[in-house]
Short mmCIF file of C-alpha atoms in Angstrom, two decimals:
data_model
loop_
_atom_site.label_atom_id
_atom_site.label_comp_id
_atom_site.label_asym_id
_atom_site.label_seq_id
_atom_site.Cartn_x
_atom_site.Cartn_y
_atom_site.Cartn_z
CA MET A 22 -3.67 -6.33 29.42
CA LYS A 23 -2.18 -3.13 30.85
CA LEU A 24 0.77 -1.65 29.02
CA SER A 25 2.78 -1.88 32.24
CA ASP A 26 2.22 -5.66 32.24
CA TYR A 27 3.19 -6.10 28.59
CA ASN A 28 6.44 -7.91 27.88
CA PRO A 29 7.53 -7.48 24.23
CA ASN A 30 10.11 -10.24 24.65
CA ASP A 31 7.49 -12.83 25.60
CA VAL A 32 5.26 -14.98 23.39
CA GLY A 33 3.20 -12.96 20.91
CA ILE A 34 -0.35 -12.43 22.14
CA ASN A 35 -3.15 -13.28 19.71
CA ASN A 36 -5.40 -10.43 20.84
CA GLY A 37 -6.73 -9.35 17.43
CA ASN A 38 -4.26 -6.49 17.10
CA PHE A 39 -1.41 -6.15 14.64
CA PHE A 40 1.77 -7.44 16.33
CA GLY A 41 -0.32 -8.43 19.35
CA MET A 42 0.30 -4.99 20.83
CA PRO A 43 -1.75 -3.75 23.80
CA PHE A 44 -2.35 -0.20 22.55
CA THR A 45 -5.79 1.30 22.02
CA VAL A 46 -6.69 3.69 19.23
CA GLU A 47 -6.91 6.45 21.83
CA SER A 48 -3.48 5.79 23.36
CA ALA A 49 -1.46 5.05 20.22
CA GLU A 50 0.43 7.48 18.04
CA LEU A 51 -0.12 5.40 14.88
CA VAL A 52 -3.32 3.57 13.95
CA LEU A 53 -3.57 0.80 11.35
CA VAL A 54 -6.80 0.76 9.33
CA SER A 55 -7.76 -2.36 7.39
CA ALA A 56 -9.48 -2.56 4.01
CA PRO A 57 -10.24 -6.24 3.28
CA TRP A 58 -11.21 -5.56 -0.34
CA ASP A 59 -10.23 -7.37 -3.52
CA VAL A 60 -12.68 -6.82 -6.37
CA THR A 61 -10.82 -5.70 -9.50
CA SER A 62 -7.70 -7.91 -9.39
CA SER A 63 -7.07 -8.80 -13.00
CA TYR A 64 -5.04 -11.98 -12.49
CA GLY A 65 -4.85 -13.65 -9.07
CA GLY A 66 -7.05 -12.64 -6.15
CA GLY A 67 -7.14 -13.22 -2.42
CA SER A 68 -5.76 -10.01 -0.93
CA SER A 69 -9.02 -9.31 0.92
CA SER A 70 -7.89 -11.89 3.48
CA ALA A 71 -4.59 -10.09 4.06
CA PRO A 72 -5.47 -7.96 7.12
CA ASP A 73 -6.48 -10.95 9.24
CA ALA A 74 -3.56 -13.02 7.94
CA LEU A 75 -1.10 -10.23 8.68
CA ILE A 76 -2.49 -9.82 12.19
CA GLU A 77 -1.93 -13.54 12.79
CA ALA A 78 1.55 -13.60 11.24
CA SER A 79 2.64 -10.42 13.00
CA THR A 80 2.43 -12.02 16.44
CA GLN A 81 5.49 -14.09 15.44
CA LEU A 82 7.56 -10.96 14.87
CA ASP A 83 10.17 -9.63 17.29
CA PHE A 84 10.23 -5.90 17.88
CA TYR A 85 13.93 -5.05 17.81
CA ASP A 86 14.48 -2.83 14.78
CA PRO A 87 18.00 -1.39 14.52
CA TYR A 88 16.74 1.35 12.17
CA ALA A 89 13.80 2.45 14.34
CA ARG A 90 14.69 1.22 17.79
CA ASP A 91 11.84 1.41 20.32
CA GLU A 92 9.66 3.56 18.04
CA TRP A 93 6.84 1.03 18.46
CA LYS A 94 6.63 2.05 22.13
CA HIS A 95 4.90 5.26 21.04
CA GLY A 96 1.96 3.05 20.18
CA ILE A 97 0.73 1.09 17.15
CA ALA A 98 -3.00 0.40 17.42
CA THR A 99 -5.43 -1.59 15.32
CA ALA A 100 -8.67 0.09 14.27
CA PRO A 101 -11.77 -2.15 14.32
CA ILE A 102 -12.12 -3.99 11.00
CA ASP A 103 -15.36 -3.44 9.08
CA TYR A 104 -16.08 -6.94 7.77
CA SER A 105 -19.01 -5.71 5.71
CA ILE A 106 -16.28 -4.46 3.35
CA GLN A 107 -15.01 -8.00 2.88
CA GLU A 108 -18.53 -9.37 2.43
CA GLN A 109 -19.28 -6.85 -0.31
CA SER A 110 -15.90 -7.57 -1.87
CA ILE A 111 -16.67 -11.28 -2.15
CA THR A 112 -20.00 -10.57 -3.85
CA LEU A 113 -18.64 -8.02 -6.31
CA ARG A 114 -15.58 -10.16 -7.05
CA GLU A 115 -17.85 -12.81 -8.55
CA ASP A 116 -19.30 -10.21 -10.92
CA ALA A 117 -15.84 -8.88 -11.76
CA GLU A 118 -14.60 -12.35 -12.68
CA LYS A 119 -17.45 -12.71 -15.18
CA ILE A 120 -16.52 -9.38 -16.78
CA ILE A 121 -12.82 -10.24 -16.92
CA GLU A 122 -13.59 -13.63 -18.46
CA ALA A 123 -15.77 -12.03 -21.13
CA LEU A 124 -13.06 -9.52 -21.99
CA GLU A 125 -10.42 -12.23 -22.23
CA GLN A 126 -12.67 -14.04 -24.72
CA GLY A 127 -12.87 -10.92 -26.86
CA SER A 128 -16.38 -9.83 -25.88
CA SER A 129 -17.47 -6.25 -25.30
CA VAL A 130 -19.11 -5.37 -22.01
CA ASN A 131 -21.02 -2.53 -23.66
CA ASP A 132 -22.77 -5.04 -25.94
CA ASN A 133 -24.06 -7.11 -23.03
CA PHE A 134 -26.71 -5.52 -20.82
CA LEU A 135 -26.15 -7.93 -17.93
CA LEU A 136 -22.40 -7.36 -17.89
CA ARG A 137 -22.89 -3.61 -18.20
CA ARG A 138 -25.15 -3.69 -15.15
CA LYS A 139 -22.59 -5.72 -13.21
CA LEU A 140 -19.90 -3.20 -14.16
CA ASP A 141 -22.03 -0.30 -12.96
CA LYS A 142 -22.65 -2.12 -9.69
CA ILE A 143 -18.92 -2.74 -9.21
CA ASN A 144 -18.00 0.88 -9.89
CA ALA A 145 -20.66 2.04 -7.43
CA GLY A 146 -19.38 -0.42 -4.84
CA CYS A 147 -15.83 0.83 -5.28
CA GLU A 148 -17.01 4.39 -4.72
CA GLU A 149 -18.69 3.26 -1.49
CA LEU A 150 -15.42 1.64 -0.39
CA ASN A 151 -13.55 4.87 -1.11
CA GLU A 152 -16.00 6.83 1.02
CA LYS A 153 -15.70 4.38 3.93
CA VAL A 154 -11.91 4.53 3.86
CA TYR A 155 -12.00 8.31 3.52
CA ALA A 156 -14.35 8.73 6.49
CA GLN A 157 -12.40 6.38 8.77
CA THR A 158 -8.97 7.78 7.98
CA LYS A 159 -10.12 11.42 8.03
CA ALA A 160 -11.55 10.97 11.52
CA LEU A 161 -8.20 9.63 12.72
CA LEU A 162 -6.24 12.37 10.96
CA ASP A 163 -8.49 14.95 12.59
CA GLU A 164 -7.37 13.50 15.93
CA ASN A 165 -3.75 14.04 14.81
CA LYS A 166 -3.07 10.32 14.55
CA LEU A 167 -0.56 8.86 12.15
CA VAL A 168 -2.38 6.36 9.94
CA GLY A 169 -1.37 3.35 7.89
CA LEU A 170 -3.73 1.44 5.62
CA VAL A 171 -3.55 -2.33 5.22
CA GLY A 172 -5.19 -3.70 2.07
CA GLY A 173 -6.60 -5.42 0.22
CA ASP A 174 -5.84 -4.72 -3.39
CA HIS A 175 -4.11 -1.54 -4.48
CA SER A 176 -7.35 0.31 -5.18
CA THR A 177 -8.00 0.61 -1.43
CA PRO A 178 -5.91 3.66 -0.45
CA TYR A 179 -7.62 6.23 -2.69
CA GLY A 180 -9.96 7.50 0.04
CA PHE A 181 -7.06 7.71 2.48
CA ILE A 182 -4.89 9.71 0.07
CA LYS A 183 -7.88 12.01 -0.52
CA ALA A 184 -8.16 12.59 3.23
CA LEU A 185 -4.44 13.32 3.44
CA ALA A 186 -4.76 15.80 0.56
CA GLU A 187 -7.20 17.81 2.66
CA LYS A 188 -4.77 17.91 5.58
CA HIS A 189 -1.49 18.35 3.68
CA ARG A 190 -1.63 20.68 0.71
CA ASP A 191 1.67 19.57 -0.82
CA PHE A 192 3.16 16.10 -0.56
CA GLY A 193 4.75 13.41 -2.66
CA ILE A 194 4.09 9.70 -3.03
CA LEU A 195 6.89 7.15 -2.94
CA HIS A 196 5.35 4.29 -4.89
CA ILE A 197 7.06 0.89 -4.64
CA ASP A 198 5.48 -1.48 -7.14
CA ALA A 199 6.06 -3.78 -10.10
CA HIS A 200 3.39 -1.82 -11.98
CA CYS A 201 2.75 1.84 -12.76
CA ASP A 202 -0.98 1.66 -11.94
CA LEU A 203 -1.56 4.51 -14.38
CA ARG A 204 -4.20 2.80 -16.51
CA VAL A 205 -7.48 4.59 -17.14
CA ALA A 206 -10.45 2.58 -15.81
CA TYR A 207 -8.71 -0.70 -16.57
CA GLU A 208 -11.14 -3.37 -17.83
CA GLY A 209 -13.90 -0.81 -17.31
CA PHE A 210 -13.32 -0.64 -13.56
CA LYS A 211 -13.02 3.06 -12.70
CA TYR A 212 -11.29 2.28 -9.42
CA SER A 213 -9.20 -0.65 -10.60
CA HIS A 214 -6.12 -1.73 -8.69
CA ALA A 215 -4.31 -0.88 -11.95
CA SER A 216 -5.69 2.68 -11.93
CA ILE A 217 -4.95 3.89 -8.40
CA MET A 218 -2.12 6.24 -9.33
CA TYR A 219 -3.94 7.56 -12.40
CA ASN A 220 -6.93 8.37 -10.19
CA VAL A 221 -4.73 10.06 -7.61
CA MET A 222 -2.77 12.14 -10.11
CA SER A 223 -5.83 13.16 -12.13
CA THR A 224 -7.98 14.22 -9.17
CA LEU A 225 -5.65 15.27 -6.33
CA PRO A 226 -3.41 18.19 -7.31
CA GLU A 227 -2.09 18.31 -3.74
CA VAL A 228 0.10 15.35 -4.71
CA SER A 229 2.93 17.35 -6.21
CA ARG A 230 5.17 14.40 -7.03
CA LEU A 231 4.74 10.71 -7.72
CA VAL A 232 8.00 8.75 -7.59
CA GLN A 233 7.69 5.18 -8.84
CA VAL A 234 10.36 2.65 -7.87
CA GLY A 235 10.87 -0.90 -9.11
CA ILE A 236 8.26 -0.74 -11.87
CA ARG A 237 8.86 -3.41 -14.51
CA ASP A 238 5.54 -4.41 -16.07
CA TYR A 239 3.59 -1.64 -17.81
CA CYS A 240 2.06 -0.59 -21.11
CA GLU A 241 2.99 2.17 -23.56
CA ASP A 242 0.01 4.32 -22.56
CA GLU A 243 1.21 4.39 -18.97
CA ILE A 244 4.73 5.41 -19.95
CA ALA A 245 3.37 8.09 -22.28
CA TYR A 246 1.19 9.45 -19.47
CA ALA A 247 4.14 9.54 -17.08
CA GLU A 248 6.47 11.17 -19.59
CA ALA A 249 3.90 13.87 -20.33
CA SER A 250 3.52 14.73 -16.65
CA LYS A 251 5.87 17.07 -14.81
CA ARG A 252 4.70 15.51 -11.54
CA ILE A 253 5.81 11.92 -12.20
CA THR A 254 9.35 10.56 -11.85
CA GLN A 255 10.12 6.92 -12.53
CA PHE A 256 12.95 4.65 -11.45
CA PRO A 257 12.18 1.47 -13.43
CA ASP A 258 13.63 -1.82 -12.28
CA HIS A 259 15.76 -2.22 -15.40
CA ALA A 260 17.24 1.28 -15.03
CA LEU A 261 18.11 0.68 -11.38
CA ALA A 262 19.75 -2.63 -12.36
CA GLU A 263 21.80 -0.94 -15.10
CA ARG A 264 23.07 1.68 -12.67
CA LYS A 265 24.04 -1.00 -10.15
CA PHE A 266 25.79 -3.00 -12.89
CA ASN A 267 27.77 0.14 -13.68
CA GLY A 268 28.98 0.46 -10.13
CA GLU A 269 26.51 2.70 -8.30
CA THR A 270 25.71 1.63 -4.78
CA TRP A 271 22.16 1.03 -3.61
CA ASN A 272 22.64 3.76 -1.02
CA ALA A 273 23.46 6.27 -3.77
CA LEU A 274 20.45 5.15 -5.77
CA CYS A 275 18.18 5.52 -2.75
CA ASP A 276 19.45 9.05 -2.22
CA ALA A 277 18.80 9.87 -5.88
CA ILE A 278 15.24 8.58 -5.51
CA ILE A 279 14.59 10.53 -2.31
CA ASP A 280 16.07 13.73 -3.72
CA THR A 281 13.11 13.88 -6.13
CA LEU A 282 10.59 13.87 -3.25
CA PRO A 283 9.22 16.90 -1.39
CA GLU A 284 9.45 17.28 2.38
CA LYS A 285 6.23 15.39 3.12
CA VAL A 286 5.96 11.85 1.77
CA TYR A 287 3.25 9.22 1.59
CA ILE A 288 4.48 5.68 0.93
CA SER A 289 2.39 3.33 -1.20
CA PHE A 290 3.91 -0.14 -0.92
CA ASP A 291 2.62 -2.84 -3.23
CA ILE A 292 4.19 -6.09 -2.06
CA ASP A 293 4.86 -7.13 -5.67
CA GLY A 294 7.47 -4.37 -5.78
CA LEU A 295 9.61 -6.96 -4.03
CA SER A 296 11.13 -9.93 -5.83
CA PRO A 297 8.66 -12.84 -6.15
CA ASP A 298 10.52 -15.05 -3.68
CA ASN A 299 9.23 -12.68 -1.00
CA CYS A 300 5.62 -12.77 -2.21
CA PRO A 301 5.06 -15.78 -4.53
CA ASN A 302 1.26 -15.67 -4.21
CA THR A 303 0.66 -11.97 -4.81
CA GLY A 304 -1.95 -11.32 -7.48
CA THR A 305 0.44 -10.24 -10.26
CA PRO A 306 3.98 -11.41 -9.46
CA VAL A 307 6.72 -10.17 -11.78
CA ALA A 308 10.32 -11.36 -12.08
CA GLY A 309 12.90 -8.89 -10.82
CA GLY A 310 12.15 -6.32 -8.15
CA LEU A 311 13.66 -5.12 -4.91
CA SER A 312 15.07 -7.43 -2.29
CA PHE A 313 13.61 -7.14 1.18
CA ASN A 314 16.79 -5.49 2.46
CA GLU A 315 16.86 -3.00 -0.43
CA ALA A 316 13.31 -1.94 0.37
CA VAL A 317 14.09 -1.58 4.08
CA TRP A 318 17.19 0.49 3.29
CA LEU A 319 15.14 2.78 1.05
CA LEU A 320 12.61 3.35 3.84
CA LYS A 321 15.44 4.03 6.28
CA ARG A 322 17.01 6.62 3.96
CA VAL A 323 13.67 8.42 3.54
CA THR A 324 13.75 9.26 7.23
CA GLU A 325 17.49 9.87 7.42
CA LYS A 326 17.29 12.41 4.62
CA GLY A 327 14.76 14.43 6.55
CA ARG A 328 11.50 13.50 4.89
CA GLN A 329 8.34 13.37 6.99
CA ILE A 330 6.26 10.26 6.33
CA ILE A 331 2.64 11.39 6.66
CA GLY A 332 1.06 7.99 6.03
CA PHE A 333 1.41 4.76 4.12
CA ASP A 334 -0.37 1.77 2.68
CA LEU A 335 0.64 -1.86 2.25
CA ASN A 336 -1.33 -3.89 -0.23
CA GLU A 337 -1.59 -6.91 -2.54
CA VAL A 338 -0.41 -9.43 0.07
CA VAL A 339 -2.07 -12.76 -0.75
CA PRO A 340 -1.54 -15.29 2.04
CA GLN A 341 -1.69 -18.96 1.04
CA GLY A 342 -1.59 -21.88 3.46
CA GLU A 343 -0.02 -22.17 6.88
CA ASN A 344 3.23 -20.34 7.59
CA SER A 345 2.76 -18.26 4.46
CA ILE A 346 5.94 -16.46 3.38
CA ASP A 347 3.64 -13.82 1.89
CA ALA A 348 2.08 -13.01 5.25
CA SER A 349 5.44 -13.25 7.03
CA THR A 350 7.06 -10.82 4.60
CA GLY A 351 4.04 -8.53 4.67
CA ALA A 352 4.04 -8.36 8.47
CA ARG A 353 7.70 -7.42 8.52
CA VAL A 354 7.31 -4.78 5.82
CA LEU A 355 4.39 -3.39 7.81
CA PHE A 356 6.46 -3.17 10.98
CA LYS A 357 9.26 -1.36 9.12
CA LEU A 358 6.76 1.11 7.67
CA CYS A 359 5.32 1.77 11.12
CA GLY A 360 8.74 2.31 12.66
CA GLN A 361 9.99 4.75 10.06
CA THR A 362 6.69 6.66 10.02
CA ILE A 363 6.76 7.18 13.78
CA LYS A 364 10.47 8.02 13.71
CA SER A 365 10.04 10.61 10.95
CA SER A 366 7.31 12.40 12.91
CA ARG A 367 9.97 13.45 15.44
CA LEU A 368 12.37 15.05 12.98
#
């Protein structure tokens, strides 16, 4: 379909693209890259099916966004999905489940040669995934495209953030999540979904600030690591709630959050940062969290306060059944991220 023939007010077209849009990678300003990968999830799995589920759900979405009106017209394209990633994920997930089960029963992986070999294979596979994501996103960044990554579990954006670190020598990460993700090689998995921010902060000095919002389920080691770092600022869920209970508005809290960020911002959005009614099937749901409207307002204020969004990821969406609220919420969060990213590029 030609763009001139496209009617955004008509029935959504199931053409294999996010939102059913007619843009090509060459013609679009923003390109969505998919990483259907879910190997190291420590509780519930299934996020490797998110990209396809979000594509399907997104065709039911209307494009009027009062906070980023008509920004989609600059082009949101869908990069071809590498399904070999998902195939490898399924294979390695079986090995990961055996390791997790052994650990939960009190066994040591180091004492079991077969499990140790499986762990080595998983870590090598995760490194391959990082390289694939890095190569694909770097190529798009080199073409001056805006890029968003759709996971998959939260381990998937490491290669993308690495590519951004080569292009932008100083930027911050706005991290919306129920978890800190600051664990060191959690369960032995070097690139665990629970280790993404530790890996970023320990290897990419270009990330000058990590601002974590909505976190509410974490261990003492993670808090100690964050408190010892001058580059990490946290706005835990309980602290945000206390400030609201004492009369602060959400708008004021959003501004306080954004004031800690540098000019260039990458947004890492784990869907479990939202309250569980928005994402009941996500791998590690946690009571509390941001409402959908609070999250949207925060994204809106990022742009309004003059920050440039240089990229983003959306991860940990686990669609279940027909008309999944998880996929519906994820598609709408994705559209909001796209709109604010494109809008911020014009500031």
